[in-house]
Short mmCIF file of C-alpha atoms in Angstrom, two decimals:
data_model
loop_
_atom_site.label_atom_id
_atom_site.label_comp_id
_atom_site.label_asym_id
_atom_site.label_seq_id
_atom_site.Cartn_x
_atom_site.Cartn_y
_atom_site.Cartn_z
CA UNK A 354 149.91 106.52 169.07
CA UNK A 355 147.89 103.58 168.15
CA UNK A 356 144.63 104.62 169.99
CA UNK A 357 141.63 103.94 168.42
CA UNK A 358 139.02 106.87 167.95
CA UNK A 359 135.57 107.22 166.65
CA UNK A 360 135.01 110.62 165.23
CA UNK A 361 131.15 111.77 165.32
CA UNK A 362 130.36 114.91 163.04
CA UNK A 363 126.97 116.31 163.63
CA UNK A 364 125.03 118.33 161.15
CA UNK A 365 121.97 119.84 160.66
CA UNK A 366 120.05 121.59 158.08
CA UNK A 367 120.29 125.23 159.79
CA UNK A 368 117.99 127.08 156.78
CA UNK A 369 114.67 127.73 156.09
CA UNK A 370 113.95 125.01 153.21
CA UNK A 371 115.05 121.64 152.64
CA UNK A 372 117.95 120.67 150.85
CA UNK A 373 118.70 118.23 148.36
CA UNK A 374 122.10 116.47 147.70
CA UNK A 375 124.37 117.63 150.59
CA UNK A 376 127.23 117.08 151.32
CA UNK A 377 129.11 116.91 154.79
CA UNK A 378 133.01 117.23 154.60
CA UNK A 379 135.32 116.94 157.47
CA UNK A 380 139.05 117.17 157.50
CA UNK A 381 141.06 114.11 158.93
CA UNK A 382 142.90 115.59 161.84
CA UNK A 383 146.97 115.58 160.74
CA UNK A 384 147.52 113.08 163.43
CA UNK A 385 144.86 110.32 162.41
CA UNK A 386 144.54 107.59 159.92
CA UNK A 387 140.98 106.59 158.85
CA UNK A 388 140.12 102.83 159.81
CA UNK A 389 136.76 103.18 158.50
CA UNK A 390 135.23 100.87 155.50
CA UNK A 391 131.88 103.00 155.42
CA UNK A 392 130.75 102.16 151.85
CA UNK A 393 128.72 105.36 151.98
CA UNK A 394 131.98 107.39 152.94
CA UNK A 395 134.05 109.21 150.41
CA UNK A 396 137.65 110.19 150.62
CA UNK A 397 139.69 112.60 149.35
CA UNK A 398 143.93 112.70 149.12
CA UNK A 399 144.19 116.19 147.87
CA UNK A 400 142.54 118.32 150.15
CA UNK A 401 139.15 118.00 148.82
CA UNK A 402 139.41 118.23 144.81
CA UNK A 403 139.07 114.96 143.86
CA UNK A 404 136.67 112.43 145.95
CA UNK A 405 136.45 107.86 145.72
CA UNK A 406 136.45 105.41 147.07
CA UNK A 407 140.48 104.63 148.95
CA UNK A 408 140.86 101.23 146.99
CA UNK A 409 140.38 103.43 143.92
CA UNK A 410 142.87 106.24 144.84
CA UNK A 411 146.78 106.48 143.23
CA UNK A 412 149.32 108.83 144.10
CA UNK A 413 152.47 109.85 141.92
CA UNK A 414 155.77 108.75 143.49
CA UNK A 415 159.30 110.76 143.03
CA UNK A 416 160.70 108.39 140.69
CA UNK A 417 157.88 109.14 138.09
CA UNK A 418 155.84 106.04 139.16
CA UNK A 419 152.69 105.50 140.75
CA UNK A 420 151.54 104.17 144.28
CA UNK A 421 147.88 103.03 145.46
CA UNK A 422 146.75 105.75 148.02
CA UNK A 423 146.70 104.14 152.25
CA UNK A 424 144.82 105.50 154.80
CA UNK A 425 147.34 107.83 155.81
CA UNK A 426 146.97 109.47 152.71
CA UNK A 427 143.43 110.97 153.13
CA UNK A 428 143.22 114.45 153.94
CA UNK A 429 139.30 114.56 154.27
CA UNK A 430 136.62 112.44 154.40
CA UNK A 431 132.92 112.92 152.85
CA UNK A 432 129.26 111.62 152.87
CA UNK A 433 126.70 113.00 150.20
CA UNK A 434 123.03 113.22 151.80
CA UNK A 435 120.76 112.62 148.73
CA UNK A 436 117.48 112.74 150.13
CA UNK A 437 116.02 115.95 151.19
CA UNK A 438 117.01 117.50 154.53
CA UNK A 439 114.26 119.53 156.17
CA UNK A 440 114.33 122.72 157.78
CA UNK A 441 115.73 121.76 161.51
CA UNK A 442 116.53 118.10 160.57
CA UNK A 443 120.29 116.69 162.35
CA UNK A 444 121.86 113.65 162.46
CA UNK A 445 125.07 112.23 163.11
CA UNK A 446 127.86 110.54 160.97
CA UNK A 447 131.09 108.77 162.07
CA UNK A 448 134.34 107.30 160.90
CA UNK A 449 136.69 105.53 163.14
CA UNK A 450 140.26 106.46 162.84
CA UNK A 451 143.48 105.23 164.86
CA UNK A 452 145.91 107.96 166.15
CA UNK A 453 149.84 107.58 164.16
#
């Protein structure tokens, strides 16, 4: 606990024509918290069905109430390629995360 990790996820465009507006999800591993403040990074704190920014994320507490999401909260983590990939094309994203 309290190790400091930089995850690298490498991609690449696998078919035959480009693509346009991709996007490469990861899962955050159970026993990481992201301590990245990519502005081009998306998170998600519900497996992947709702996507923002962290500062912008709420969760409901037991009491009825609401909390803002922390890193420990995200369950996946997102970039969105809008420029075309071409056929063959890689490249290589990364968040840094700390282990809990």
């Amino acid at each position: 606990p309290g190790d400091q990790l930089i995850v690298i996820v490498e991609w690449r465009n696998e078919g035959r024509a480009p693509v346009k507006d991709v996007a490469v999800t990861r899962p955050v591993p159970r026993s990481a918290r992201i301590a990245s403040d990519d502005p081009a990074m998306q998170v998600s704190i519900d497996g992947g069905a709702h996507w923002g920014r962290l500062d912008d994320m709420w969760l409901p507490t037991p009491l009825g109430g609401s909390r803002r999401a922390v890193a420990g909260d995200v369950t996946h983590v997102r970039w969105l390629l809008s420029d075309a990939v071409p056929p063959g094309q890689s490249g290589r994203l990364s968040y840094r995360a700390t282990v809990q």
